[in-house]
Short mmCIF file of C-alpha atoms in Angstrom, two decimals:
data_model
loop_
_atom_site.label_atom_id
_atom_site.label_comp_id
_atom_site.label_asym_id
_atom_site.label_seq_id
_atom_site.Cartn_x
_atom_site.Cartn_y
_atom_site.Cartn_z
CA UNK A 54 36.60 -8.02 -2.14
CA UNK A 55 35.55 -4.28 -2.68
CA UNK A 56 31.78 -3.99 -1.54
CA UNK A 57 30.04 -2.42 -4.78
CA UNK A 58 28.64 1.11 -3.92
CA UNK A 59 24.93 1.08 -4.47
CA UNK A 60 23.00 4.34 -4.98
CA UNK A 61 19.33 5.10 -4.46
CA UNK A 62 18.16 7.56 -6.64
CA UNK A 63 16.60 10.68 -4.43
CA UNK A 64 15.01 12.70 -7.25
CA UNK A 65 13.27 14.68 -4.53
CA UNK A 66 9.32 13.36 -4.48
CA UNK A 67 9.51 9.44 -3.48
CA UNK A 68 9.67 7.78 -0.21
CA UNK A 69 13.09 6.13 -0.48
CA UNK A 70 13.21 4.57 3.79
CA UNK A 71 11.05 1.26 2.86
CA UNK A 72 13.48 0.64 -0.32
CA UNK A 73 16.28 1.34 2.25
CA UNK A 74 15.41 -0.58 4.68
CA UNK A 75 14.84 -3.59 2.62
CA UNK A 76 18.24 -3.25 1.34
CA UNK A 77 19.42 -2.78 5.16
CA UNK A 78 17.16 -6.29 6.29
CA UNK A 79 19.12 -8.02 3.62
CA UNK A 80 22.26 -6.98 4.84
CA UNK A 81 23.08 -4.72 1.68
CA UNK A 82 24.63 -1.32 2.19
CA UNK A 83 23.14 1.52 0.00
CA UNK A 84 23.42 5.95 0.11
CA UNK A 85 20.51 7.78 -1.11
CA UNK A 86 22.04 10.49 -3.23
CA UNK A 87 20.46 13.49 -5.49
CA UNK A 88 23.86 14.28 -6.66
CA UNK A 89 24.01 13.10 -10.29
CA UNK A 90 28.21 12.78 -9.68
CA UNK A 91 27.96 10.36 -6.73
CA UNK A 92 25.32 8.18 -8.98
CA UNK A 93 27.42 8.42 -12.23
CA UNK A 94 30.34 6.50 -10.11
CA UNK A 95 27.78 4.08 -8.78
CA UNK A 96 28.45 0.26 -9.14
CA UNK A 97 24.73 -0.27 -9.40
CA UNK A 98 21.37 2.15 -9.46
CA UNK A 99 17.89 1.71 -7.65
CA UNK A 100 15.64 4.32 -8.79
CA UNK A 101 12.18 3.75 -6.67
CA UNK A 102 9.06 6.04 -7.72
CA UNK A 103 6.32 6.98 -5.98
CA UNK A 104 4.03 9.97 -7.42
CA UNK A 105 3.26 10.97 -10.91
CA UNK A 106 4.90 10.69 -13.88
CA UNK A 107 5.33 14.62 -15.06
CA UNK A 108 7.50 14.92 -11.43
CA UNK A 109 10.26 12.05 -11.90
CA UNK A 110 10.57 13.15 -15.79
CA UNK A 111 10.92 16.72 -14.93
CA UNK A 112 13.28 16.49 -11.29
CA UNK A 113 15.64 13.54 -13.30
CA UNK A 114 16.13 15.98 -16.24
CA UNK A 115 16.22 19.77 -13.82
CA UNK A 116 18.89 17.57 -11.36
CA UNK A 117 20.43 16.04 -13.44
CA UNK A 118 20.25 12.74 -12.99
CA UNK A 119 19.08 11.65 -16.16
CA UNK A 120 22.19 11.56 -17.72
CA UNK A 121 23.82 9.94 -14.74
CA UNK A 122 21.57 7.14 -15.37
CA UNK A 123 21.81 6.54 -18.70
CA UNK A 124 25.88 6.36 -17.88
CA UNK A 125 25.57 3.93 -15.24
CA UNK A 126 23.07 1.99 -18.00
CA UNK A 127 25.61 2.43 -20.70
CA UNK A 128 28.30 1.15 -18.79
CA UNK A 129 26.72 -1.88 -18.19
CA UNK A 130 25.81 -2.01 -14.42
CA UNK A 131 22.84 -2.94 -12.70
CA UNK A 132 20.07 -0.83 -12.55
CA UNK A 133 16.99 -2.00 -11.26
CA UNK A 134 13.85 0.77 -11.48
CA UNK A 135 10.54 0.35 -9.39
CA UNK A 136 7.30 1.73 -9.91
CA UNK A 137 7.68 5.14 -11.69
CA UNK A 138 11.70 3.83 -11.89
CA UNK A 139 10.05 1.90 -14.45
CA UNK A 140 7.79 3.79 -16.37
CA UNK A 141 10.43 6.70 -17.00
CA UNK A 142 12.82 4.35 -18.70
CA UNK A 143 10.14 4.35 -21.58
CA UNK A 144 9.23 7.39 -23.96
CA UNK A 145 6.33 9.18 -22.46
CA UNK A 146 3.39 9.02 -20.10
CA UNK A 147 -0.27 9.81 -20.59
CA UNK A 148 -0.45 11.16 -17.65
CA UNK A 149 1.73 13.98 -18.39
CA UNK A 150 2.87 14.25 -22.50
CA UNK A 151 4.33 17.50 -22.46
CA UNK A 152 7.37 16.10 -19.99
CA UNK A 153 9.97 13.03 -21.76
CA UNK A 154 10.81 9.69 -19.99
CA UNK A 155 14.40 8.66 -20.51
CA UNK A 156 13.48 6.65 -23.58
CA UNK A 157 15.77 3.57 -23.34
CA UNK A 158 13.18 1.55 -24.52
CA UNK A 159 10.29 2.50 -26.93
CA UNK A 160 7.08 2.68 -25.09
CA UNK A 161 4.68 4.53 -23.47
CA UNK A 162 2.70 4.78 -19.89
CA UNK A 163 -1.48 4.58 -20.57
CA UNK A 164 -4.62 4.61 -17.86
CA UNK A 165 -6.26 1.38 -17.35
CA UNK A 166 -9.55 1.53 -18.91
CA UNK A 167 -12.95 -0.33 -18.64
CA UNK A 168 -14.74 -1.71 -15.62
CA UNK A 169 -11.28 -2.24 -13.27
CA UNK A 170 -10.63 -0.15 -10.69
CA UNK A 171 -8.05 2.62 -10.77
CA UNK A 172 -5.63 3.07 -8.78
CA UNK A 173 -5.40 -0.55 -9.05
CA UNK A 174 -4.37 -1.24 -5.00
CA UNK A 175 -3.33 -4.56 -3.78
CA UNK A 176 -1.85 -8.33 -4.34
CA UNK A 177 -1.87 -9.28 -7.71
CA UNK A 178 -0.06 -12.29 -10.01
CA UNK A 179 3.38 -11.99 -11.69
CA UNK A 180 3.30 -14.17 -14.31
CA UNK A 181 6.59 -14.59 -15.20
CA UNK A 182 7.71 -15.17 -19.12
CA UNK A 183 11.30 -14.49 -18.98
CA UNK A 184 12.44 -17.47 -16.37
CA UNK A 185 15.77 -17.07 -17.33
CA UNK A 186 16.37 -13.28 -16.03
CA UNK A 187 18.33 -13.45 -12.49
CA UNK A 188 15.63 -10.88 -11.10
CA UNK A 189 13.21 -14.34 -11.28
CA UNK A 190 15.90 -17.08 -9.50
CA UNK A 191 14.34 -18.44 -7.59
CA UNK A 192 11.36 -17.03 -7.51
CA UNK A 193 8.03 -19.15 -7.94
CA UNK A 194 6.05 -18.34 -11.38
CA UNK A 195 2.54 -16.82 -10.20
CA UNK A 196 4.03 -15.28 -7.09
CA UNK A 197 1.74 -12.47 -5.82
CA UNK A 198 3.32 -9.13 -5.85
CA UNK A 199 2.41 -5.60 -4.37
CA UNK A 200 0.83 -3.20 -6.76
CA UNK A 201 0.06 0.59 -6.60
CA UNK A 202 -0.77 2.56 -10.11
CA UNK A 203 -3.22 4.12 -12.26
CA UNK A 204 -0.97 3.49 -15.41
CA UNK A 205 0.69 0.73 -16.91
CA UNK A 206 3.40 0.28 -19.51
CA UNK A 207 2.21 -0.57 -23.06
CA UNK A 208 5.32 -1.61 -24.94
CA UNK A 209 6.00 -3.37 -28.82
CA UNK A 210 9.75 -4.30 -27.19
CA UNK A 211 7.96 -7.78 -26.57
CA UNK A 212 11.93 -9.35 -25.70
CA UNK A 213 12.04 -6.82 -22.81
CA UNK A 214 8.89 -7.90 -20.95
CA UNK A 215 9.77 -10.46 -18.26
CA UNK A 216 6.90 -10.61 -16.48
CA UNK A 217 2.86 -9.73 -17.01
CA UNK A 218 0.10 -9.04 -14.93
CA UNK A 219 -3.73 -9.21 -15.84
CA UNK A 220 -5.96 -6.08 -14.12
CA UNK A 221 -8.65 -5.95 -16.63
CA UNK A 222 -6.15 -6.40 -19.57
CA UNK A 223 -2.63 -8.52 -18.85
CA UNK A 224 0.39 -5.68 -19.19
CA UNK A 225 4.08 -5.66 -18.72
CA UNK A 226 5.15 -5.97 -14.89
CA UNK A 227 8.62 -6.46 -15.03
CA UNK A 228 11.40 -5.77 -17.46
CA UNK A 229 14.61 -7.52 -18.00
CA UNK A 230 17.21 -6.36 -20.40
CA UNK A 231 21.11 -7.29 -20.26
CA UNK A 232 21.67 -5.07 -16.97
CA UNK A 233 18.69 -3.38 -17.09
CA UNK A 234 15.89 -4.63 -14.56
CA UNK A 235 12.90 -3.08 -13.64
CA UNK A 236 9.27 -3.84 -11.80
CA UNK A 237 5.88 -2.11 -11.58
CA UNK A 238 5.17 -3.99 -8.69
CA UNK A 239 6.73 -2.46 -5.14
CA UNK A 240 9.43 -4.77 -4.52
CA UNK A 241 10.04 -3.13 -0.61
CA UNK A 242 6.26 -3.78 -0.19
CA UNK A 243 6.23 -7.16 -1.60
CA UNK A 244 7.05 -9.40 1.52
CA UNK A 245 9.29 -12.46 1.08
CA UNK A 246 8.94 -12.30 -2.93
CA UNK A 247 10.09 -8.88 -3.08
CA UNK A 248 12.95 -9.54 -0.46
CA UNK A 249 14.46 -12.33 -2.86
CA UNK A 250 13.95 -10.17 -5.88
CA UNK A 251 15.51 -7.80 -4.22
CA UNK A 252 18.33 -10.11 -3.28
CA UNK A 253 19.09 -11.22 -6.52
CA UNK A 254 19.71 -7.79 -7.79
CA UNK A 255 22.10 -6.91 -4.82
CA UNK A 256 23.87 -10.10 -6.14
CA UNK A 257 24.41 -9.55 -9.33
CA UNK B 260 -7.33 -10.48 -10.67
CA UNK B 261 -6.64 -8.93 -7.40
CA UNK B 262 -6.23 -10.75 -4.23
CA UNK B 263 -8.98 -9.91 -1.12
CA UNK B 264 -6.57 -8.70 1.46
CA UNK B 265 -6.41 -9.60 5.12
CA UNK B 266 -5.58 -6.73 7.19
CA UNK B 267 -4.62 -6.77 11.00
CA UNK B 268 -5.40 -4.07 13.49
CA UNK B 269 -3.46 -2.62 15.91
CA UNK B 270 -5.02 -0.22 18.38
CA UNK B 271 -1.83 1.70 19.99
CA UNK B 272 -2.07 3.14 23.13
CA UNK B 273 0.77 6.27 23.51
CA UNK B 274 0.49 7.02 26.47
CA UNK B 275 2.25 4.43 27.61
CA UNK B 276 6.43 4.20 26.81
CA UNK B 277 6.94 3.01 23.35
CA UNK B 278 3.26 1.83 23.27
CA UNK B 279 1.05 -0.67 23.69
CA UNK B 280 -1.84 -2.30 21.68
CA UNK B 281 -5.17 -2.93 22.98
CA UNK B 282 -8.04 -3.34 21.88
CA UNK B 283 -11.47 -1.96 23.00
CA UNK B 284 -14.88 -4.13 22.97
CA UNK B 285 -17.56 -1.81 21.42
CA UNK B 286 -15.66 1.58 21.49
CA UNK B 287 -15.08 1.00 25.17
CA UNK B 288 -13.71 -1.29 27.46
CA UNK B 289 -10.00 -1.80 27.12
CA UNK B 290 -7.47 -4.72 26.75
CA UNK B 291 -4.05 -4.89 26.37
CA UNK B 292 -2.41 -6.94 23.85
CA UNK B 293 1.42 -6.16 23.36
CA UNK B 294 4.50 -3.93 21.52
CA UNK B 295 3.33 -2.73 18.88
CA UNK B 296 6.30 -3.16 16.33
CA UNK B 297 6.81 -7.02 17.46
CA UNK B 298 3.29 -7.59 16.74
CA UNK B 299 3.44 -6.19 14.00
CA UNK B 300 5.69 -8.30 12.76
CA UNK B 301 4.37 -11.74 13.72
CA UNK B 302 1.26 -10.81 11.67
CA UNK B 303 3.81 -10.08 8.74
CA UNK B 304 5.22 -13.55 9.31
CA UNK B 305 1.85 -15.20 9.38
CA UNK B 306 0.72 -13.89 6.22
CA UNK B 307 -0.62 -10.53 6.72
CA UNK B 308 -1.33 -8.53 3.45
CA UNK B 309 -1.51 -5.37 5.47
CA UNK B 310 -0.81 -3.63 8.86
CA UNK B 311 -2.63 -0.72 9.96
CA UNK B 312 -1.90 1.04 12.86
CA UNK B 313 -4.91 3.47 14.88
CA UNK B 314 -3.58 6.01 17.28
CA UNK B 315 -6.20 5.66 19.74
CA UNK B 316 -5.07 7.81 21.82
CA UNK B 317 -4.23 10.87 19.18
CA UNK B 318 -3.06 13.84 21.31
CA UNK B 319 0.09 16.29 19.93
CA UNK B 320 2.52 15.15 22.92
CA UNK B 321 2.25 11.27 21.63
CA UNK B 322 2.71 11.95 17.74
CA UNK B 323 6.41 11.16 18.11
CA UNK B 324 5.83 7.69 19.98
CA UNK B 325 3.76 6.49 17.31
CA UNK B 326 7.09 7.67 14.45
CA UNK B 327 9.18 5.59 16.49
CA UNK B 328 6.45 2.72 16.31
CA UNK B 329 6.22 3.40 12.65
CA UNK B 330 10.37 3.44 12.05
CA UNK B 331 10.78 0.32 14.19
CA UNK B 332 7.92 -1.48 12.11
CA UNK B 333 9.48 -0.26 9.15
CA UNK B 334 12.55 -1.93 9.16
CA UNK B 335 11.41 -5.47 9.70
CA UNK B 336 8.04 -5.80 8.06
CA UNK B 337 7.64 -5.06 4.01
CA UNK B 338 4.07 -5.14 3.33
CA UNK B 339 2.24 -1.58 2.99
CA UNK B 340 1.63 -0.09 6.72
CA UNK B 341 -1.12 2.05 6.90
CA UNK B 342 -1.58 4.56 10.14
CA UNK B 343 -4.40 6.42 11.84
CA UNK B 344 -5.53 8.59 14.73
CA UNK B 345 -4.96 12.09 14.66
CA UNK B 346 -3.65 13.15 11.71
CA UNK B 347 -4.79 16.87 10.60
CA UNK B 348 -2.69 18.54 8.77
CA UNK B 349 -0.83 17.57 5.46
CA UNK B 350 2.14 18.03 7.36
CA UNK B 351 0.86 15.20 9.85
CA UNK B 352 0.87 13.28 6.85
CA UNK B 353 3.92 14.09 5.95
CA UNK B 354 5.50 13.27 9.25
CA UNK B 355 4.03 9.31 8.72
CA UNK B 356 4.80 8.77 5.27
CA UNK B 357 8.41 9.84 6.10
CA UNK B 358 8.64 7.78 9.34
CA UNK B 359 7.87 4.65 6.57
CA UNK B 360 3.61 4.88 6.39
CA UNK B 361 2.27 4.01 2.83
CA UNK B 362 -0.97 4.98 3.70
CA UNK B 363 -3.08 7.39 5.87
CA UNK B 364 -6.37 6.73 7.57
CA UNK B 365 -8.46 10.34 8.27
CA UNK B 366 -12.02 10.27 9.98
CA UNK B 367 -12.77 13.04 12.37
CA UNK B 368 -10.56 15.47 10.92
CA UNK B 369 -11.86 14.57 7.02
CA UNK B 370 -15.65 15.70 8.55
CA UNK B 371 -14.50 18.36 10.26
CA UNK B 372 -12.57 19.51 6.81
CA UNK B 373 -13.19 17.52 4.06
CA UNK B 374 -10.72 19.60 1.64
CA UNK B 375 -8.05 18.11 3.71
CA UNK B 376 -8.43 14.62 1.11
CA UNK B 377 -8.44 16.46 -1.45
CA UNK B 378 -5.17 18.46 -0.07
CA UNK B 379 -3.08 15.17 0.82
CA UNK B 380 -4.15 13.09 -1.98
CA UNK B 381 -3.01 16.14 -4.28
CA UNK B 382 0.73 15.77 -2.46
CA UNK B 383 1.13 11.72 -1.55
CA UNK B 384 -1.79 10.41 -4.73
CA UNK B 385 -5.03 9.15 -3.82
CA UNK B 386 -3.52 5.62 -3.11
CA UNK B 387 -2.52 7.14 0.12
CA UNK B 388 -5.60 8.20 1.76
CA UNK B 389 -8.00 6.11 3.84
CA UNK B 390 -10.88 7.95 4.32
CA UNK B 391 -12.33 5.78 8.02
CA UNK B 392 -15.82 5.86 8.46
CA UNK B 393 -17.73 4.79 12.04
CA UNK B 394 -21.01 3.67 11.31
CA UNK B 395 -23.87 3.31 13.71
CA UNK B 396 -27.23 1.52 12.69
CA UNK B 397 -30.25 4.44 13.31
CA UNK B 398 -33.90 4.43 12.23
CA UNK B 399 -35.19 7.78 10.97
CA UNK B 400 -38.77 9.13 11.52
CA UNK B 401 -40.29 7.27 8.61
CA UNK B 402 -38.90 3.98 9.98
CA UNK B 403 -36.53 3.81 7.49
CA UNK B 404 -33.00 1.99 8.31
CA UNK B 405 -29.90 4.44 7.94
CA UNK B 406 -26.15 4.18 8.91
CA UNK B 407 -24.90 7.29 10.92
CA UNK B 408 -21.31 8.86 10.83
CA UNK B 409 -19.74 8.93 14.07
CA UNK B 410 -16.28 10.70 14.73
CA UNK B 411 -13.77 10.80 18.00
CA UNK B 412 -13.29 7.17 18.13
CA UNK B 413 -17.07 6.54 18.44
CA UNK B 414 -18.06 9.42 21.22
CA UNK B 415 -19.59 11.88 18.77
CA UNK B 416 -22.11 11.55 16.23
CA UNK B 417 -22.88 13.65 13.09
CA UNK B 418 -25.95 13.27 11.49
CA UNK B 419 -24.00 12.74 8.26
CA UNK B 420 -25.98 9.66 6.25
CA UNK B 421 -22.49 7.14 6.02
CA UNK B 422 -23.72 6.52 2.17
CA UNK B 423 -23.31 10.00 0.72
CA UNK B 424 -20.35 10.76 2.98
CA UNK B 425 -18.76 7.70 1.18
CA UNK B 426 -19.76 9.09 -2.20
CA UNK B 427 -18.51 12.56 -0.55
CA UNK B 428 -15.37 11.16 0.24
CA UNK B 429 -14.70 9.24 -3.17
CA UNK B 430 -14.93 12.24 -5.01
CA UNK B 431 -12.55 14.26 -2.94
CA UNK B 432 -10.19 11.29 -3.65
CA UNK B 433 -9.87 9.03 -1.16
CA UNK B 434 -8.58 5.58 -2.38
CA UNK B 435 -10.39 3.42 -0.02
CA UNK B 436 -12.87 3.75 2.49
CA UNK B 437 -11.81 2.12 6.02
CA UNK B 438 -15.95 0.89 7.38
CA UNK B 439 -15.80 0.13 11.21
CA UNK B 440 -19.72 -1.06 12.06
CA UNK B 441 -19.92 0.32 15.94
CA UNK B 442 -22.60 -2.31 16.71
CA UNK B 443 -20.83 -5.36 15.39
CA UNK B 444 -17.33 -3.94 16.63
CA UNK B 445 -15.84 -6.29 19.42
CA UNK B 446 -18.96 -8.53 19.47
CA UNK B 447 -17.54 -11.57 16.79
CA UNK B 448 -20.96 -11.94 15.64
CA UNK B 449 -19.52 -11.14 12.27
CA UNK B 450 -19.15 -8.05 10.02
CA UNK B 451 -22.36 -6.04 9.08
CA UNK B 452 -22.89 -7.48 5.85
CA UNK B 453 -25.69 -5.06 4.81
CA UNK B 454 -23.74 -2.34 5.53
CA UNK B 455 -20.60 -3.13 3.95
CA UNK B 456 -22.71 -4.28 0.98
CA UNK B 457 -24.45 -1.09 0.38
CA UNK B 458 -21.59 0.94 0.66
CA UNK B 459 -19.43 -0.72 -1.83
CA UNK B 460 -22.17 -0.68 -4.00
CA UNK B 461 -22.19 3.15 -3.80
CA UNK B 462 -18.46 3.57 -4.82
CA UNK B 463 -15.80 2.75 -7.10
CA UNK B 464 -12.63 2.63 -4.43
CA UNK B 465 -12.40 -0.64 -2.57
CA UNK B 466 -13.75 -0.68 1.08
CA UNK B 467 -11.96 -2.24 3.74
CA UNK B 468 -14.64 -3.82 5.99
CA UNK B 469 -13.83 -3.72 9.77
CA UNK B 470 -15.95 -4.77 13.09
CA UNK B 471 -17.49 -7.76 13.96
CA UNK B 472 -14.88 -10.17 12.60
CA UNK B 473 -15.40 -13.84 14.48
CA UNK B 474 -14.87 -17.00 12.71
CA UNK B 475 -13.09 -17.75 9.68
CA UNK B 476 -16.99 -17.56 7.95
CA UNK B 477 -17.29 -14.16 8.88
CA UNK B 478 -14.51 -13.54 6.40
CA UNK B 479 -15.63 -15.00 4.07
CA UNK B 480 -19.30 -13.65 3.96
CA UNK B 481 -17.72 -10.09 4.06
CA UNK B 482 -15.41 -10.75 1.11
CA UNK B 483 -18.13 -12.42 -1.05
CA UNK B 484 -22.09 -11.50 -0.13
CA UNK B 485 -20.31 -8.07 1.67
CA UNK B 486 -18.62 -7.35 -1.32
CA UNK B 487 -15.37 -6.18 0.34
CA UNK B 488 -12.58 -6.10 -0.78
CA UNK B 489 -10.27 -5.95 2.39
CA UNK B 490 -11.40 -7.48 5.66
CA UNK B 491 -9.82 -5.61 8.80
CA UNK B 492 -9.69 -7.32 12.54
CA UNK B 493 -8.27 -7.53 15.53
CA UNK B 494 -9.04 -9.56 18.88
CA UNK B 495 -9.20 -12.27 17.05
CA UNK B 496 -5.30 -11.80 15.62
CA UNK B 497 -4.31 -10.42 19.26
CA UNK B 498 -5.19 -13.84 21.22
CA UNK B 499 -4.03 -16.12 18.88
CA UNK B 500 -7.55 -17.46 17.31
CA UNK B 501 -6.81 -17.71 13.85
CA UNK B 502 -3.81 -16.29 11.71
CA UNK B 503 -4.06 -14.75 8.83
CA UNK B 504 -3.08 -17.78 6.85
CA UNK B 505 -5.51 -19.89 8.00
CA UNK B 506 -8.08 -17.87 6.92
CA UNK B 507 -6.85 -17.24 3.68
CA UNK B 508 -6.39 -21.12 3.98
CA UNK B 509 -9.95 -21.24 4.62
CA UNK B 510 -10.85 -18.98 1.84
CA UNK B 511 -9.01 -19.98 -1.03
CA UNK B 512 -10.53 -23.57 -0.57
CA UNK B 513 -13.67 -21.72 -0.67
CA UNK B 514 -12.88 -20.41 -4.22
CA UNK B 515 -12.02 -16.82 -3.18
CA UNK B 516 -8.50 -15.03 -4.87
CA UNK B 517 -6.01 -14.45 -1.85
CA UNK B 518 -2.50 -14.25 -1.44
CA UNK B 519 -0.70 -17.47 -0.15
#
């Protein structure tokens, strides 16, 4: 059997190593690649974020690597997006307006509001409301998952959401759409829950 | 809701090859307690939520001993490591996050120049700075009870009242505040409750309480009446007294949100 080539997405501002060495532990082999060629031919696309939103919009679009994704995505093959990897497959951000997300789903990134507080940092629930994506297989409804953000998605796609959180208000955590997967939540930081997450998307 | 977070210590020494943790009994005296990286990873495996790593020793020649410590770490434990001892430059910063840090801890060198948390949370966010604080009980001249900042591992002090460098250090952008008590540190007597209390009632960004940590009550007195939301330790991790699951074993049948 041909090993399927997995790409991490280098747009140029995230710390890609704990994302690669998770795939490593589990015996998965991955490149980290800015080059929008090598991640067009991918068999399957992590795109991790770390930052702000106005940085992954503008370095996808400037190297590229927008479109690449969007190929990959069109052509059916996993993609899973963490963090910011999530929140750019949406419309826009409020934490930046003037820069685009991809906009493969209709949505936007807003600030939590009221008395919570933000960055929201730590172990939180994943309540899980699609059981019947293969990101979940396996994986224990209520699980607590490693969180690090100041915005959350705010989406009407309700058939996307697989999986909410509640910080002040409950919001989407997770997406799951045909080959499309995606979590808010740092799956590399997640310990045993995000290593079998993880797992079933190098399995897929 | 958020989970309280259990966080183990580990005091590296450099200055010997690859490393070594130990731990010190109020600032001082000095044990030693093991590698650093296979440590670090037992505490992963018994239900850490957290590892931080202090660089007690913190001179240029052993910076690239603890980015080996923090690359070996890396590729076996995947919960958020968080490093300190040091660090003074954003490019310091830079070398940890890259080695596999998610977070930094600052203290002398965020007194000395407090526009460098302001600086690195501008590059890496403010989720990334840990802005540690050394605090050491003092009565003033009216007989009023104060908590003084102390920097270089405990050998210095600064006149600087802890509360308003905590409110200082908030809104520079620190994401959480890192609160050793000297006096309770290495005694188990428990953490300074009144202190932690009246510091997390003076900010917004969660404090990590640290010092003092004995029995499994002492966590749970910090995380409730204290008001913290992290509870930071060491000894007590080192020679095998309690794991981190069993107190979070102890405190979730004490009503309290953790992560089991």
């Amino acid at each position: 059997m041909v090993k399927k080539k997995i790409v991490i997405v280098d747009y140029g501002a995230s710390n890609l190593k704990s994302v690669l060495n998770a795939v490593k532990y589990l015996r998965g082999e991955a490149i980290v690649s800015q080059d929008p060629d090598v991640v067009a031919e991918a068999d399957k696309i992590i795109l991790p974020g770390v930052g702000n939103f106005s940085t992954i919009a503008y370095n996808l679009r400037e190297l590229e690597l927008d479109e690449a994704i969007k190929e990959v995505i069109c052509e059916g093959k996993p993609f899973l997006g963490i963090c910011l990897g999530m929140q750019v497959l949406f419309d826009e951000s409020e934490e930046y307006i003037k820069e685009k997300g991809l906009g493969i789903f209709k949505g936007r990134s807003i600030r939590f509001r009221g008395k919570v507080k933000v960055p929201q940092i730590g172990w939180n629930q994943v309540k899980i409301s699609n059981k019947k994506s293969p990101l979940f297989k396996g994986i224990e409804d209520k699980s607590f998952a490693y969180f690090v953000h100041s915005y959350y998605v705010f989406t009407k796609e309700k058939d996307i959401v697989a999986a909410t959180t509640n910080y002040g208000i409950d919001y989407c955590s997770a997406v799951s759409c045909n080959n499309i997967f995606a979590t808010q939540f740092h799956l590399e930081k997640s310990g045993e829950l995000g290593l079998k997450m993880l797992k079933n998307f190098l399995q897929m | 809701m958020l989970a309280k977070r259990i966080i183990p210590c580990l005091d590296c020494d450099l200055s010997v090859a690859g490393g070594r943790v130990v731990k010190g009994i109020k600032f001082k005296e000095i044990k030693c307690a093991g590698v650093p990286w296979e440590l670090a990873e037992t505490y992963y495996n018994e239900g850490a939520d957290e590892i931080c790593f202090l660089d007690i020793t913190a001179s240029a020649e052993r910076r690239e001993t603890m980015i080996k410590v923090i690359e070996k770490t890396a590729e076996n434990v995947f919960i958020p490591l968080t490093v300190g001892g040091g660090i003074k430059s954003v490019d310091d910063a830079q070398k940890v996050f890259k080695a596999g840090a998610d977070k930094i801890t600052l203290n002398t060198a965020a007194i000395k120049n407090p526009k460098l948390i302001c600086e690195i949370a501008k590059v890496f966010g403010n989720q990334a700075i840990v802005v540690a604080i050394d605090a050491k009980k003092r009565i003033d001249a009216t007989g009023k009870k104060f908590w003084e900042a102390s920097i270089y591992g405990g050998r210095e002090f600064t006149g600087i009242n802890v509360i308003d460098w905590a409110k200082m250090v908030e809104s520079l952008g620190a994401g959480e505040i890192l609160l050793t008590s000297m006096d309770k540190d290495g005694t188990k007597e428990g953490f300074d409750l009144e202190l932690t209390k009246a510091v997390s009632e003076a900010v917004k960004i969660p404090i990590i309480a640290s010092g003092g940590a004995g029995d499994r009550k002492s966590f749970y007195d910090v995380l409730t009446e204290g008001k913290a939301d992290a509870a930071l330790a060491a000894s007590i991790f080192h020679f095998g007294e309690y794991s981190s699951e069993q107190i979070k074993e102890y405190l979730k049948d004490r009503g309290v949100k953790v992560r089991i």
